[in-house]
């Protein structure tokens, strides 16, 4: 079993380090780590340190011997999923599973057919929840580089993101819309891949037109229609396999 991951503000140098606060409490009281067990400390930005527990003190303090440290380089091609806002808690489900799968960035998108809307305090709380979910899922998946969860974007902002990508795609199940299989698309070996996942009601014709003008073609995953909360995860897995990042 791989060592559990805990988040720190800055990756410590080789030597003795004390993990305390919420992460220390999780290590001592929830994970119940004991002397001699291994763990990984990360800043979530690629920095990591391998350590061994020297002692557990109280309920929230772990003394660790840091034995090695380093930085994981950003993977390439970078995969960003633009996720339309789903209903209820399905947004957190999408963020959680995409993070566990290996997505590099997630962009909340207020699509025309979204039932859920992020405004004011509700929007700020929802964004904070997505970011917290990405952090916790990153730890669970033993990642040391967590996905960035961007600010909510408009259709115009998403189009600009697509225009700058090396490969831009919109998931669309309708063959009549000219969608090709994502499984056979020509993918770049490096650079940026941006994928748009629409809401429950689908991407509107007007949005498809805007995205097409930005260089994004419609693609389908397969014969079945996935929920908006699972489509991004399935597509990410497909892209990770096809680009060699899962080899």
Tab-separated table of N, CA, C and O in Angstrom, residues 40-96:
chain	number	residue	atom	x	y	z
A	40	UNK	N	3.840	10.834	3.084
A	40	UNK	CA	4.303	11.813	2.101
A	40	UNK	C	3.714	13.169	2.463
A	40	UNK	O	2.518	13.282	2.757
A	41	UNK	N	4.542	14.190	2.450
A	41	UNK	CA	4.107	15.567	2.670
A	41	UNK	C	4.147	16.293	1.333
A	41	UNK	O	5.091	16.127	0.564
A	42	UNK	N	3.131	17.079	1.036
A	42	UNK	CA	3.104	17.801	-0.233
A	42	UNK	C	2.474	19.176	-0.071
A	42	UNK	O	1.650	19.396	0.829
A	43	UNK	N	2.867	20.087	-0.955
A	43	UNK	CA	2.229	21.399	-0.999
A	43	UNK	C	1.087	21.422	-2.008
A	43	UNK	O	0.425	22.447	-2.187
A	44	UNK	N	0.834	20.291	-2.680
A	44	UNK	CA	-0.230	20.218	-3.664
A	44	UNK	C	0.131	20.856	-4.985
A	44	UNK	O	-0.662	20.821	-5.930
A	45	UNK	N	1.341	21.403	-5.075
A	45	UNK	CA	1.796	22.086	-6.292
A	45	UNK	C	2.906	21.315	-6.988
A	45	UNK	O	3.580	21.847	-7.859
A	46	UNK	N	3.102	20.085	-6.559
A	46	UNK	CA	4.153	19.259	-7.143
A	46	UNK	C	5.298	18.971	-6.197
A	46	UNK	O	6.061	18.025	-6.401
A	47	UNK	N	5.444	19.779	-5.156
A	47	UNK	CA	6.497	19.552	-4.185
A	47	UNK	C	6.140	18.400	-3.260
A	47	UNK	O	4.986	18.263	-2.848
A	48	UNK	N	7.124	17.578	-2.906
A	48	UNK	CA	6.863	16.424	-2.054
A	48	UNK	C	8.046	16.149	-1.152
A	48	UNK	O	9.180	16.564	-1.432
A	49	UNK	N	7.767	15.445	-0.067
A	49	UNK	CA	8.814	14.988	0.847
A	49	UNK	C	8.393	13.636	1.399
A	49	UNK	O	7.256	13.469	1.849
A	50	UNK	N	9.301	12.659	1.362
A	50	UNK	CA	9.068	11.343	1.956
A	50	UNK	C	9.547	11.368	3.394
A	50	UNK	O	10.649	11.859	3.691
A	51	UNK	N	8.717	10.828	4.293
A	51	UNK	CA	9.091	10.839	5.697
A	51	UNK	C	8.688	9.575	6.424
A	51	UNK	O	7.908	8.763	5.912
A	52	UNK	N	9.227	9.428	7.626
A	52	UNK	CA	8.923	8.305	8.519
A	52	UNK	C	8.538	8.888	9.874
A	52	UNK	O	9.182	9.824	10.369
A	53	UNK	N	7.496	8.339	10.464
A	53	UNK	CA	7.035	8.827	11.759
A	53	UNK	C	8.033	8.474	12.864
A	53	UNK	O	8.411	7.311	13.016
A	54	UNK	N	8.451	9.503	13.621
A	54	UNK	CA	9.313	9.281	14.782
A	54	UNK	C	8.489	9.130	16.053
A	54	UNK	O	8.824	8.331	16.927
A	55	UNK	N	7.385	9.925	16.127
A	55	UNK	CA	6.547	9.856	17.327
A	55	UNK	C	5.209	10.527	17.055
A	55	UNK	O	5.123	11.473	16.271
A	56	UNK	N	4.169	10.027	17.704
A	56	UNK	CA	2.847	10.647	17.697
A	56	UNK	C	2.597	11.218	19.082
A	56	UNK	O	2.681	10.489	20.080
A	57	UNK	N	2.321	12.526	19.151
A	57	UNK	CA	2.167	13.188	20.438
A	57	UNK	C	0.778	13.793	20.558
A	57	UNK	O	0.361	14.589	19.710
A	58	UNK	N	0.057	13.412	21.613
A	58	UNK	CA	-1.285	13.939	21.811
A	58	UNK	C	-2.224	13.480	20.720
A	58	UNK	O	-2.114	12.362	20.201
A	59	UNK	N	-3.138	14.365	20.328
A	59	UNK	CA	-4.145	14.028	19.321
A	59	UNK	C	-3.890	14.674	17.965
A	59	UNK	O	-4.583	14.368	16.993
A	60	UNK	N	-2.909	15.594	17.906
A	60	UNK	CA	-2.751	16.328	16.652
A	60	UNK	C	-1.312	16.724	16.346
A	60	UNK	O	-1.060	17.716	15.667
A	61	UNK	N	-0.365	15.938	16.791
A	61	UNK	CA	1.034	16.305	16.570
A	61	UNK	C	1.833	15.068	16.201
A	61	UNK	O	1.862	14.083	16.943
A	62	UNK	N	2.481	15.148	15.037
A	62	UNK	CA	3.264	14.028	14.530
A	62	UNK	C	4.684	14.507	14.260
A	62	UNK	O	4.888	15.481	13.530
A	63	UNK	N	5.657	13.843	14.869
A	63	UNK	CA	7.060	14.172	14.619
A	63	UNK	C	7.558	13.256	13.502
A	63	UNK	O	7.456	12.031	13.599
A	64	UNK	N	8.075	13.867	12.450
A	64	UNK	CA	8.434	13.136	11.235
A	64	UNK	C	9.910	13.353	10.908
A	64	UNK	O	10.429	14.464	11.044
A	65	UNK	N	10.557	12.295	10.469
A	65	UNK	CA	11.901	12.419	9.915
A	65	UNK	C	11.788	12.477	8.395
A	65	UNK	O	11.392	11.492	7.756
A	66	UNK	N	12.078	13.626	7.825
A	66	UNK	CA	12.036	13.794	6.374
A	66	UNK	C	13.327	13.247	5.791
A	66	UNK	O	14.421	13.698	6.139
A	67	UNK	N	13.189	12.262	4.896
A	67	UNK	CA	14.366	11.584	4.365
A	67	UNK	C	14.723	11.995	2.931
A	67	UNK	O	15.861	11.818	2.499
A	68	UNK	N	13.735	12.494	2.205
A	68	UNK	CA	13.992	12.920	0.823
A	68	UNK	C	12.919	13.902	0.405
A	68	UNK	O	11.796	13.886	0.935
A	69	UNK	N	13.237	14.755	-0.542
A	69	UNK	CA	12.257	15.714	-1.052
A	69	UNK	C	12.544	15.998	-2.525
A	69	UNK	O	13.627	15.709	-3.038
A	70	UNK	N	11.561	16.532	-3.196
A	70	UNK	CA	11.738	16.838	-4.609
A	70	UNK	C	10.510	17.532	-5.165
A	70	UNK	O	9.601	17.925	-4.434
A	71	UNK	N	10.494	17.675	-6.474
A	71	UNK	CA	9.376	18.323	-7.163
A	71	UNK	C	8.970	17.463	-8.346
A	71	UNK	O	9.815	17.067	-9.158
A	72	UNK	N	7.703	17.152	-8.437
A	72	UNK	CA	7.174	16.414	-9.586
A	72	UNK	C	6.873	17.407	-10.701
A	72	UNK	O	6.120	18.364	-10.506
A	73	UNK	N	7.456	17.192	-11.863
A	73	UNK	CA	7.247	18.106	-12.980
A	73	UNK	C	5.805	18.021	-13.483
A	73	UNK	O	5.177	16.960	-13.403
A	74	UNK	N	5.276	19.118	-14.008
A	74	UNK	CA	3.911	19.086	-14.548
A	74	UNK	C	3.808	18.074	-15.689
A	74	UNK	O	4.693	18.021	-16.549
A	75	UNK	N	2.759	17.265	-15.715
A	75	UNK	CA	2.610	16.279	-16.791
A	75	UNK	C	2.233	16.959	-18.102
A	75	UNK	O	1.733	18.100	-18.115
A	76	UNK	N	2.495	16.274	-19.193
A	76	UNK	CA	2.130	16.800	-20.502
A	76	UNK	C	1.623	15.678	-21.390
A	76	UNK	O	2.125	14.555	-21.289
A	77	UNK	N	0.616	15.937	-22.210
A	77	UNK	CA	-0.116	17.189	-22.311
A	77	UNK	C	-0.996	17.435	-21.090
A	77	UNK	O	-1.482	16.498	-20.463
A	78	UNK	N	-1.184	18.688	-20.783
A	78	UNK	CA	-2.020	19.103	-19.656
A	78	UNK	C	-3.489	18.986	-20.072
A	78	UNK	O	-3.856	19.400	-21.173
A	79	UNK	N	-4.305	18.417	-19.197
A	79	UNK	CA	-5.713	18.193	-19.508
A	79	UNK	C	-6.594	19.054	-18.611
A	79	UNK	O	-6.553	18.933	-17.382
A	80	UNK	N	-7.371	19.924	-19.226
A	80	UNK	CA	-8.319	20.775	-18.518
A	80	UNK	C	-9.738	20.380	-18.923
A	80	UNK	O	-10.015	20.228	-20.116
A	81	UNK	N	-10.614	20.210	-17.939
A	81	UNK	CA	-12.021	19.935	-18.217
A	81	UNK	C	-12.854	21.136	-17.797
A	81	UNK	O	-12.798	21.570	-16.641
A	82	UNK	N	-13.591	21.681	-18.750
A	82	UNK	CA	-14.557	22.738	-18.468
A	82	UNK	C	-15.867	22.038	-18.101
A	82	UNK	O	-16.474	21.377	-18.938
A	83	UNK	N	-16.268	22.154	-16.842
A	83	UNK	CA	-17.422	21.424	-16.329
A	83	UNK	C	-18.605	22.357	-16.118
A	83	UNK	O	-18.571	23.259	-15.291
A	84	UNK	N	-19.681	22.139	-16.893
A	84	UNK	CA	-20.904	22.901	-16.667
A	84	UNK	C	-21.447	22.581	-15.276
A	84	UNK	O	-21.280	21.456	-14.772
A	85	UNK	N	-22.072	23.543	-14.635
A	85	UNK	CA	-22.535	23.386	-13.256
A	85	UNK	C	-23.680	22.382	-13.177
A	85	UNK	O	-24.763	22.631	-13.716
A	86	UNK	N	-23.474	21.225	-12.508
A	86	UNK	CA	-24.546	20.240	-12.390
A	86	UNK	C	-25.491	20.578	-11.242
A	86	UNK	O	-25.236	21.468	-10.430
A	87	UNK	N	-26.556	19.802	-11.151
A	87	UNK	CA	-27.519	19.966	-10.061
A	87	UNK	C	-26.986	19.344	-8.778
A	87	UNK	O	-26.219	18.382	-8.811
A	88	UNK	N	-27.436	19.875	-7.646
A	88	UNK	CA	-27.147	19.278	-6.350
A	88	UNK	C	-25.669	19.114	-6.081
A	88	UNK	O	-24.868	20.009	-6.346
A	89	UNK	N	-25.338	17.926	-5.538
A	89	UNK	CA	-23.944	17.671	-5.188
A	89	UNK	C	-23.174	16.970	-6.302
A	89	UNK	O	-22.059	16.490	-6.090
A	90	UNK	N	-23.752	16.900	-7.489
A	90	UNK	CA	-23.071	16.203	-8.578
A	90	UNK	C	-21.819	16.939	-9.047
A	90	UNK	O	-20.949	16.347	-9.665
A	91	UNK	N	-21.737	18.215	-8.748
A	91	UNK	CA	-20.527	18.954	-9.069
A	91	UNK	C	-19.346	18.441	-8.277
A	91	UNK	O	-18.252	18.241	-8.817
A	92	UNK	N	-19.574	18.194	-6.971
A	92	UNK	CA	-18.498	17.647	-6.140
A	92	UNK	C	-18.131	16.230	-6.582
A	92	UNK	O	-16.955	15.847	-6.534
A	93	UNK	N	-19.137	15.459	-7.013
A	93	UNK	CA	-18.869	14.108	-7.522
A	93	UNK	C	-17.956	14.189	-8.751
A	93	UNK	O	-16.985	13.433	-8.875
A	94	UNK	N	-18.267	15.114	-9.653
A	94	UNK	CA	-17.452	15.279	-10.860
A	94	UNK	C	-16.024	15.679	-10.512
A	94	UNK	O	-15.053	15.117	-11.040
A	95	UNK	N	-15.874	16.645	-9.613
A	95	UNK	CA	-14.542	17.110	-9.208
A	95	UNK	C	-13.768	15.983	-8.537
A	95	UNK	O	-12.576	15.773	-8.825
A	96	UNK	N	-14.426	15.255	-7.660
A	96	UNK	CA	-13.767	14.170	-6.935
A	96	UNK	C	-13.239	13.092	-7.877
A	96	UNK	O	-12.062	12.703	-7.810
